[in-house]
Amino acid sequence: MAIEAHFEHTIRSEIAFEGIGLHSGAPVSMKLIPAPAGSGIVFRRTDLDNFEIPATGRNVAKVSYATSLMRQSVLISTTEHLLSALIGYGVDNVIVQIDNLEVPILDGSALPYVRAFQTVGLKQQRRKREYIRILKDVEVEDGSKFIGVYPGSGYSIEYRIDFPDPIGFGTFSGDLESGVYADLIAPARTFGWKEDEPMLRNMGLIRGASEACAIILTRKGIENGPLRFADEFVRHKVLDLIGDLALAGKRIQGRVVAERAGHAMHTALVKKLMADRSAWELAYGYVEPVAEKAHAQAALVSAIA
């Protein structure tokens, strides 16, 4: 039996943020504005005559150290934490007004956004929320790196990482439909190695990085602890994944499995999924996949027998 369909939501009132870009180091003012049902997430560059860039897979640009969007040579960089917070907390429609090219890094997690959503509240809209219901397996591989999406009845994520010490190996699994995002995923911060700082700065990156917005790692250990979770690193990778998969345009109904993946592979999965129209369908609410339904029926018949 299908679960009762959800409705789209926007924020009840405007929310303002001030900060700097993680990579540009430039000051930025950003405002989230309630948007009509069906409009999705749209970035608006107020410094460029309100030029708009919808947050969709077709506008994905550079994805090496952050997920960026570009339309007609206009860039919005480091979008993943904001998109993760929006999709993770259930905000379907919002206009993101921003006066520079990069979303502010804030504390390096999605927690400031979630707290702001909790403060202003969400407004239910009259339009039913559409989900991307996965119908068949879609996978992307790159050596030992892997990501795939499969039919499933919720929005479950399994993520495995394997980094040099002091991170090491880590795993996380959870389902967004169980409401775990705000408490178990949003607070997890981005991280980086101090020894990589000179190289990255020479590349024009992490000019806004500091202990206030990232976990700093050295060969000896964590420089600015304590961690918010013992497995904060893998939880942040899940946070990034949710933000990158938000570029599909809607929340997924299915199961995502990732191993040692990153922004490039996350967004490659979005592009591959969107390109194969036989791999998914639009559905209102969560509908039990055919395979799972058949399995459940078979189990019921066996139990009765």
mmCIF file of C-alpha atoms in Angstrom:
data_model
loop_
_atom_site.group_PDB
_atom_site.id
_atom_site.type_symbol
_atom_site.label_atom_id
_atom_site.label_comp_id
_atom_site.label_asym_id
_atom_site.label_seq_id
_atom_site.Cartn_x
_atom_site.Cartn_y
_atom_site.Cartn_z
ATOM 1 C CA MET A 1 0.000 0.000 0.000
ATOM 2 C CA ALA A 2 1.338 3.406 -0.937
ATOM 3 C CA ILE A 3 2.420 5.712 1.845
ATOM 4 C CA GLU A 4 0.384 8.920 2.026
ATOM 5 C CA ALA A 5 1.824 11.485 -0.376
ATOM 6 C CA HIS A 6 3.720 14.452 0.980
ATOM 7 C CA PHE A 7 3.203 18.041 -0.127
ATOM 8 C CA GLU A 8 5.821 20.536 -1.204
ATOM 9 C CA HIS A 9 7.180 23.038 1.317
ATOM 10 C CA THR A 10 8.926 26.387 1.331
ATOM 11 C CA ILE A 11 10.244 28.483 4.217
ATOM 12 C CA ARG A 12 7.753 30.695 6.059
ATOM 13 C CA SER A 13 9.891 33.844 5.882
ATOM 14 C CA GLU A 14 13.170 35.164 4.510
ATOM 15 C CA ILE A 15 16.459 34.060 6.073
ATOM 16 C CA ALA A 16 19.706 36.037 5.760
ATOM 17 C CA PHE A 17 23.266 34.712 6.027
ATOM 18 C CA GLU A 18 26.611 36.515 6.036
ATOM 19 C CA GLY A 19 29.977 34.827 5.620
ATOM 20 C CA ILE A 20 32.890 34.106 3.327
ATOM 21 C CA GLY A 21 33.446 31.622 0.551
ATOM 22 C CA LEU A 22 35.519 28.559 1.443
ATOM 23 C CA HIS A 23 37.585 28.706 -1.741
ATOM 24 C CA SER A 24 37.356 32.360 -2.822
ATOM 25 C CA GLY A 25 37.699 33.828 0.664
ATOM 26 C CA ALA A 26 35.383 36.593 -0.566
ATOM 27 C CA PRO A 27 32.683 38.100 1.670
ATOM 28 C CA VAL A 28 29.164 37.144 0.639
ATOM 29 C CA SER A 29 25.629 38.036 1.643
ATOM 30 C CA MET A 30 22.941 35.468 0.964
ATOM 31 C CA LYS A 31 19.207 35.491 1.501
ATOM 32 C CA LEU A 32 16.764 32.600 1.202
ATOM 33 C CA ILE A 33 13.331 33.704 0.013
ATOM 34 C CA PRO A 34 10.070 31.686 -0.021
ATOM 35 C CA ALA A 35 9.159 30.516 -3.523
ATOM 36 C CA PRO A 36 5.944 29.312 -5.194
ATOM 37 C CA ALA A 37 5.105 25.613 -5.412
ATOM 38 C CA GLY A 38 6.712 23.864 -8.352
ATOM 39 C CA SER A 39 9.530 26.387 -8.765
ATOM 40 C CA GLY A 40 12.311 24.313 -7.185
ATOM 41 C CA ILE A 41 15.612 25.731 -5.926
ATOM 42 C CA VAL A 42 16.880 28.694 -7.930
ATOM 43 C CA PHE A 43 20.032 30.741 -7.320
ATOM 44 C CA ARG A 44 19.827 34.440 -8.161
ATOM 45 C CA ARG A 45 23.009 36.531 -8.531
ATOM 46 C CA THR A 46 21.982 39.963 -7.248
ATOM 47 C CA ASP A 47 25.368 41.377 -8.308
ATOM 48 C CA LEU A 48 24.660 40.357 -11.921
ATOM 49 C CA ASP A 49 21.205 41.818 -12.609
ATOM 50 C CA ASN A 50 19.449 38.997 -10.728
ATOM 51 C CA PHE A 51 20.680 36.379 -13.202
ATOM 52 C CA GLU A 52 19.100 33.029 -12.289
ATOM 53 C CA ILE A 53 20.628 29.554 -12.217
ATOM 54 C CA PRO A 54 18.289 26.652 -11.378
ATOM 55 C CA ALA A 55 19.858 23.958 -9.189
ATOM 56 C CA THR A 56 19.621 21.105 -11.692
ATOM 57 C CA GLY A 57 22.031 18.564 -13.119
ATOM 58 C CA ARG A 58 22.199 20.264 -16.503
ATOM 59 C CA ASN A 59 23.887 23.273 -14.884
ATOM 60 C CA VAL A 60 26.656 21.355 -13.071
ATOM 61 C CA ALA A 61 30.090 22.868 -13.693
ATOM 62 C CA LYS A 62 33.350 22.225 -11.796
ATOM 63 C CA VAL A 63 33.154 19.415 -9.263
ATOM 64 C CA SER A 64 36.760 18.739 -8.142
ATOM 65 C CA TYR A 65 36.750 20.213 -4.625
ATOM 66 C CA ALA A 66 33.204 21.588 -4.533
ATOM 67 C CA THR A 67 29.998 21.349 -6.551
ATOM 68 C CA SER A 68 29.429 24.409 -8.702
ATOM 69 C CA LEU A 69 26.681 25.461 -11.091
ATOM 70 C CA MET A 70 27.102 27.485 -14.256
ATOM 71 C CA ARG A 71 24.692 28.930 -16.779
ATOM 72 C CA GLN A 72 25.773 31.183 -19.647
ATOM 73 C CA SER A 73 29.202 31.586 -18.006
ATOM 74 C CA VAL A 74 27.692 32.761 -14.699
ATOM 75 C CA LEU A 75 28.943 30.712 -11.753
ATOM 76 C CA ILE A 76 27.595 29.689 -8.350
ATOM 77 C CA SER A 77 30.197 27.740 -6.395
ATOM 78 C CA THR A 78 30.223 25.423 -3.365
ATOM 79 C CA THR A 79 26.483 24.756 -3.377
ATOM 80 C CA GLU A 80 26.493 21.306 -1.774
ATOM 81 C CA HIS A 81 25.958 22.152 1.908
ATOM 82 C CA LEU A 82 23.004 24.452 1.241
ATOM 83 C CA LEU A 83 21.406 22.027 -1.224
ATOM 84 C CA SER A 84 21.927 19.202 1.271
ATOM 85 C CA ALA A 85 20.172 21.155 4.017
ATOM 86 C CA LEU A 86 17.249 22.029 1.742
ATOM 87 C CA ILE A 87 16.620 18.505 0.453
ATOM 88 C CA GLY A 88 17.486 16.896 3.784
ATOM 89 C CA TYR A 89 15.097 19.080 5.774
ATOM 90 C CA GLY A 90 12.325 18.983 3.175
ATOM 91 C CA VAL A 91 12.424 22.442 1.566
ATOM 92 C CA ASP A 92 11.311 22.047 -2.053
ATOM 93 C CA ASN A 93 11.010 25.623 -3.279
ATOM 94 C CA VAL A 94 13.256 28.568 -2.477
ATOM 95 C CA ILE A 95 15.038 31.459 -4.166
ATOM 96 C CA VAL A 96 18.670 31.845 -3.088
ATOM 97 C CA GLN A 97 19.698 35.478 -3.518
ATOM 98 C CA ILE A 98 23.472 35.844 -3.407
ATOM 99 C CA ASP A 99 25.783 38.769 -4.148
ATOM 100 C CA ASN A 100 28.934 36.853 -5.059
ATOM 101 C CA LEU A 101 30.035 33.686 -6.827
ATOM 102 C CA GLU A 102 30.287 31.366 -3.806
ATOM 103 C CA VAL A 103 27.866 30.198 -1.124
ATOM 104 C CA PRO A 104 29.201 31.090 2.375
ATOM 105 C CA ILE A 105 30.879 28.192 4.153
ATOM 106 C CA LEU A 106 29.538 29.197 7.619
ATOM 107 C CA ASP A 107 30.729 26.515 10.088
ATOM 108 C CA GLY A 108 31.487 23.941 7.378
ATOM 109 C CA SER A 109 28.311 21.941 7.942
ATOM 110 C CA ALA A 110 24.593 22.215 7.160
ATOM 111 C CA LEU A 111 23.655 22.874 10.784
ATOM 112 C CA PRO A 112 23.305 26.704 10.507
ATOM 113 C CA TYR A 113 20.759 26.202 7.722
ATOM 114 C CA VAL A 114 18.775 23.588 9.625
ATOM 115 C CA ARG A 115 18.659 25.782 12.735
ATOM 116 C CA ALA A 116 17.400 28.673 10.625
ATOM 117 C CA PHE A 117 14.678 26.465 9.083
ATOM 118 C CA GLN A 118 13.649 25.351 12.560
ATOM 119 C CA THR A 119 13.442 28.981 13.706
ATOM 120 C CA VAL A 120 11.274 30.340 10.870
ATOM 121 C CA GLY A 121 9.377 27.114 10.182
ATOM 122 C CA LEU A 122 8.229 25.602 6.905
ATOM 123 C CA LYS A 123 5.057 26.357 4.984
ATOM 124 C CA GLN A 124 3.146 23.495 3.392
ATOM 125 C CA GLN A 125 2.104 24.193 -0.175
ATOM 126 C CA ARG A 126 -0.837 22.806 -2.126
ATOM 127 C CA ARG A 127 1.200 20.945 -4.712
ATOM 128 C CA LYS A 128 2.003 17.285 -4.022
ATOM 129 C CA ARG A 129 5.703 16.512 -3.879
ATOM 130 C CA GLU A 130 7.038 14.454 -6.782
ATOM 131 C CA TYR A 131 9.781 11.913 -6.153
ATOM 132 C CA ILE A 132 12.236 10.279 -8.525
ATOM 133 C CA ARG A 133 11.334 6.629 -8.050
ATOM 134 C CA ILE A 134 14.222 4.379 -9.085
ATOM 135 C CA LEU A 135 13.147 1.496 -11.331
ATOM 136 C CA LYS A 136 16.480 -0.174 -12.107
ATOM 137 C CA ASP A 137 20.108 -0.135 -11.032
ATOM 138 C CA VAL A 138 22.321 2.740 -12.187
ATOM 139 C CA GLU A 139 26.028 2.621 -11.306
ATOM 140 C CA VAL A 140 29.215 4.611 -11.839
ATOM 141 C CA GLU A 141 32.687 3.130 -11.240
ATOM 142 C CA ASP A 142 36.160 4.654 -11.283
ATOM 143 C CA GLY A 143 38.809 2.160 -10.217
ATOM 144 C CA SER A 144 38.150 1.363 -6.559
ATOM 145 C CA LYS A 145 35.615 4.172 -6.313
ATOM 146 C CA PHE A 146 31.963 3.350 -6.764
ATOM 147 C CA ILE A 147 28.449 4.786 -6.492
ATOM 148 C CA GLY A 148 25.104 3.285 -7.436
ATOM 149 C CA VAL A 149 21.394 3.851 -6.972
ATOM 150 C CA TYR A 150 18.861 1.008 -6.733
ATOM 151 C CA PRO A 151 15.108 0.523 -6.287
ATOM 152 C CA GLY A 152 14.008 0.926 -2.677
ATOM 153 C CA SER A 153 11.047 2.053 -0.584
ATOM 154 C CA GLY A 154 12.624 5.074 1.153
ATOM 155 C CA TYR A 155 15.681 7.256 0.571
ATOM 156 C CA SER A 156 18.402 5.151 2.143
ATOM 157 C CA ILE A 157 22.117 5.887 1.895
ATOM 158 C CA GLU A 158 25.061 3.608 2.598
ATOM 159 C CA TYR A 159 28.474 5.286 2.443
ATOM 160 C CA ARG A 160 31.936 3.831 2.981
ATOM 161 C CA ILE A 161 35.176 5.834 3.181
ATOM 162 C CA ASP A 162 38.825 4.845 3.385
ATOM 163 C CA PHE A 163 41.201 7.752 4.031
ATOM 164 C CA PRO A 164 44.755 7.941 5.375
ATOM 165 C CA ASP A 165 45.135 8.277 9.128
ATOM 166 C CA PRO A 166 43.852 9.820 11.299
ATOM 167 C CA ILE A 167 40.539 9.173 9.497
ATOM 168 C CA GLY A 168 40.889 5.611 8.286
ATOM 169 C CA PHE A 169 37.896 3.479 7.353
ATOM 170 C CA GLY A 170 34.315 4.480 8.138
ATOM 171 C CA THR A 171 30.745 3.527 7.254
ATOM 172 C CA PHE A 172 27.358 5.149 7.688
ATOM 173 C CA SER A 173 23.849 4.074 6.756
ATOM 174 C CA GLY A 174 20.533 5.814 7.277
ATOM 175 C CA ASP A 175 17.241 6.727 5.651
ATOM 176 C CA LEU A 176 16.218 10.355 5.140
ATOM 177 C CA GLU A 177 12.567 9.390 5.453
ATOM 178 C CA SER A 178 13.157 8.437 9.084
ATOM 179 C CA GLY A 179 14.002 12.056 9.933
ATOM 180 C CA VAL A 180 17.676 11.482 10.765
ATOM 181 C CA TYR A 181 19.045 14.408 8.771
ATOM 182 C CA ALA A 182 18.814 17.280 11.255
ATOM 183 C CA ASP A 183 20.399 15.397 14.161
ATOM 184 C CA LEU A 184 22.718 12.855 12.574
ATOM 185 C CA ILE A 185 23.934 14.374 9.294
ATOM 186 C CA ALA A 186 23.557 18.177 9.240
ATOM 187 C CA PRO A 187 26.104 18.894 12.045
ATOM 188 C CA ALA A 188 28.970 17.028 10.320
ATOM 189 C CA ARG A 189 31.681 19.447 9.138
ATOM 190 C CA THR A 190 33.943 19.470 6.113
ATOM 191 C CA PHE A 191 37.581 18.502 6.636
ATOM 192 C CA GLY A 192 41.027 18.767 5.096
ATOM 193 C CA TRP A 193 44.730 18.074 5.625
ATOM 194 C CA LYS A 194 46.958 20.924 6.743
ATOM 195 C CA GLU A 195 49.855 19.620 4.639
ATOM 196 C CA ASP A 196 47.736 20.137 1.492
ATOM 197 C CA GLU A 197 47.065 23.793 2.287
ATOM 198 C CA PRO A 198 49.985 25.354 0.310
ATOM 199 C CA MET A 199 49.171 23.326 -2.801
ATOM 200 C CA LEU A 200 45.451 24.121 -2.669
ATOM 201 C CA ARG A 201 46.042 27.824 -2.045
ATOM 202 C CA ASN A 202 48.376 27.927 -5.047
ATOM 203 C CA MET A 203 45.490 26.489 -7.051
ATOM 204 C CA GLY A 204 43.266 29.357 -5.883
ATOM 205 C CA LEU A 205 41.348 27.173 -3.431
ATOM 206 C CA ILE A 206 40.530 27.186 0.333
ATOM 207 C CA ARG A 207 41.390 30.885 0.723
ATOM 208 C CA GLY A 208 38.544 31.164 3.220
ATOM 209 C CA ALA A 209 39.384 28.010 5.174
ATOM 210 C CA SER A 210 40.009 28.210 8.921
ATOM 211 C CA GLU A 211 39.485 26.222 12.099
ATOM 212 C CA ALA A 212 36.082 27.921 12.382
ATOM 213 C CA CYS A 213 34.740 26.214 9.247
ATOM 214 C CA ALA A 214 36.603 22.926 8.862
ATOM 215 C CA ILE A 215 38.173 20.042 10.729
ATOM 216 C CA ILE A 216 41.938 20.454 10.275
ATOM 217 C CA LEU A 217 43.927 17.217 10.072
ATOM 218 C CA THR A 218 47.648 16.584 10.430
ATOM 219 C CA ARG A 219 49.698 13.397 10.411
ATOM 220 C CA LYS A 220 49.614 13.522 14.188
ATOM 221 C CA GLY A 221 45.849 13.790 14.459
ATOM 222 C CA ILE A 222 43.002 16.307 14.617
ATOM 223 C CA GLU A 223 44.263 19.825 15.218
ATOM 224 C CA ASN A 224 40.989 21.471 16.268
ATOM 225 C CA GLY A 225 38.907 18.834 18.060
ATOM 226 C CA PRO A 226 36.745 17.594 19.515
ATOM 227 C CA LEU A 227 34.683 15.949 16.808
ATOM 228 C CA ARG A 228 30.914 16.308 16.858
ATOM 229 C CA PHE A 229 30.604 12.573 16.096
ATOM 230 C CA ALA A 230 33.170 9.802 16.330
ATOM 231 C CA ASP A 231 32.430 9.144 12.631
ATOM 232 C CA GLU A 232 31.984 12.782 11.608
ATOM 233 C CA PHE A 233 34.049 12.341 8.438
ATOM 234 C CA VAL A 234 31.808 9.751 6.795
ATOM 235 C CA ARG A 235 28.719 11.644 7.934
ATOM 236 C CA HIS A 236 29.991 14.718 6.127
ATOM 237 C CA LYS A 237 30.467 12.675 2.969
ATOM 238 C CA VAL A 238 26.815 11.660 3.290
ATOM 239 C CA LEU A 239 25.901 15.333 3.727
ATOM 240 C CA ASP A 240 27.771 16.179 0.514
ATOM 241 C CA LEU A 241 26.146 13.284 -1.325
ATOM 242 C CA ILE A 242 22.640 14.447 -0.408
ATOM 243 C CA GLY A 243 23.478 17.941 -1.660
ATOM 244 C CA ASP A 244 24.916 16.670 -4.923
ATOM 245 C CA LEU A 245 22.000 14.309 -5.581
ATOM 246 C CA ALA A 246 19.633 17.231 -4.987
ATOM 247 C CA LEU A 247 20.698 18.307 -8.480
ATOM 248 C CA ALA A 248 18.391 15.591 -9.804
ATOM 249 C CA GLY A 249 15.741 18.201 -8.994
ATOM 250 C CA LYS A 250 13.673 16.075 -6.639
ATOM 251 C CA ARG A 251 14.116 13.748 -3.686
ATOM 252 C CA ILE A 252 14.952 10.183 -4.643
ATOM 253 C CA GLN A 253 12.947 7.103 -3.749
ATOM 254 C CA GLY A 254 15.540 4.376 -3.719
ATOM 255 C CA ARG A 255 18.760 3.121 -2.169
ATOM 256 C CA VAL A 256 22.116 4.811 -2.748
ATOM 257 C CA VAL A 257 25.395 3.000 -2.104
ATOM 258 C CA ALA A 258 28.747 4.831 -2.336
ATOM 259 C CA GLU A 259 32.308 3.748 -1.659
ATOM 260 C CA ARG A 260 35.221 6.208 -1.690
ATOM 261 C CA ALA A 261 33.194 8.477 -3.980
ATOM 262 C CA GLY A 262 33.269 12.290 -4.117
ATOM 263 C CA HIS A 263 31.612 15.272 -5.775
ATOM 264 C CA ALA A 264 32.626 14.244 -9.312
ATOM 265 C CA MET A 265 31.176 10.756 -8.954
ATOM 266 C CA HIS A 266 28.070 12.004 -7.141
ATOM 267 C CA THR A 267 27.245 14.382 -9.983
ATOM 268 C CA ALA A 268 28.216 11.800 -12.620
ATOM 269 C CA LEU A 269 25.551 9.525 -11.132
ATOM 270 C CA VAL A 270 22.995 12.331 -11.399
ATOM 271 C CA LYS A 271 23.827 12.857 -15.074
ATOM 272 C CA LYS A 272 23.735 9.131 -15.867
ATOM 273 C CA LEU A 273 20.450 8.682 -14.028
ATOM 274 C CA MET A 274 18.805 11.665 -15.728
ATOM 275 C CA ALA A 275 20.006 10.465 -19.142
ATOM 276 C CA ASP A 276 18.358 7.035 -18.755
ATOM 277 C CA ARG A 277 14.643 7.760 -18.671
ATOM 278 C CA SER A 278 13.872 4.047 -18.302
ATOM 279 C CA ALA A 279 15.666 3.988 -14.935
ATOM 280 C CA TRP A 280 13.148 6.112 -13.075
ATOM 281 C CA GLU A 281 9.668 7.556 -12.985
ATOM 282 C CA LEU A 282 8.016 10.440 -11.207
ATOM 283 C CA ALA A 283 5.818 9.380 -8.311
ATOM 284 C CA TYR A 284 3.713 11.193 -5.733
ATOM 285 C CA GLY A 285 4.819 10.057 -2.314
ATOM 286 C CA TYR A 286 6.627 6.828 -1.612
ATOM 287 C CA VAL A 287 5.292 3.813 -3.458
ATOM 288 C CA GLU A 288 6.519 0.334 -2.622
ATOM 289 C CA PRO A 289 8.782 -0.874 -5.457
ATOM 290 C CA VAL A 290 7.456 -3.791 -7.508
ATOM 291 C CA ALA A 291 10.332 -6.130 -6.538
ATOM 292 C CA GLU A 292 9.899 -5.458 -2.825
ATOM 293 C CA LYS A 293 6.130 -5.798 -3.104
ATOM 294 C CA ALA A 294 6.443 -9.146 -4.868
ATOM 295 C CA HIS A 295 8.907 -10.346 -2.255
ATOM 296 C CA ALA A 296 6.581 -9.302 0.545
ATOM 297 C CA GLN A 297 3.632 -11.034 -1.101
ATOM 298 C CA ALA A 298 5.678 -14.222 -1.558
ATOM 299 C CA ALA A 299 6.700 -14.120 2.090
ATOM 300 C CA LEU A 300 3.069 -13.669 3.129
ATOM 301 C CA VAL A 301 1.930 -16.632 1.001
ATOM 302 C CA SER A 302 4.738 -18.761 2.458
ATOM 303 C CA ALA A 303 3.750 -17.770 6.003
ATOM 304 C CA ILE A 304 0.085 -18.614 5.363
ATOM 305 C CA ALA A 305 1.030 -21.975 3.826
#
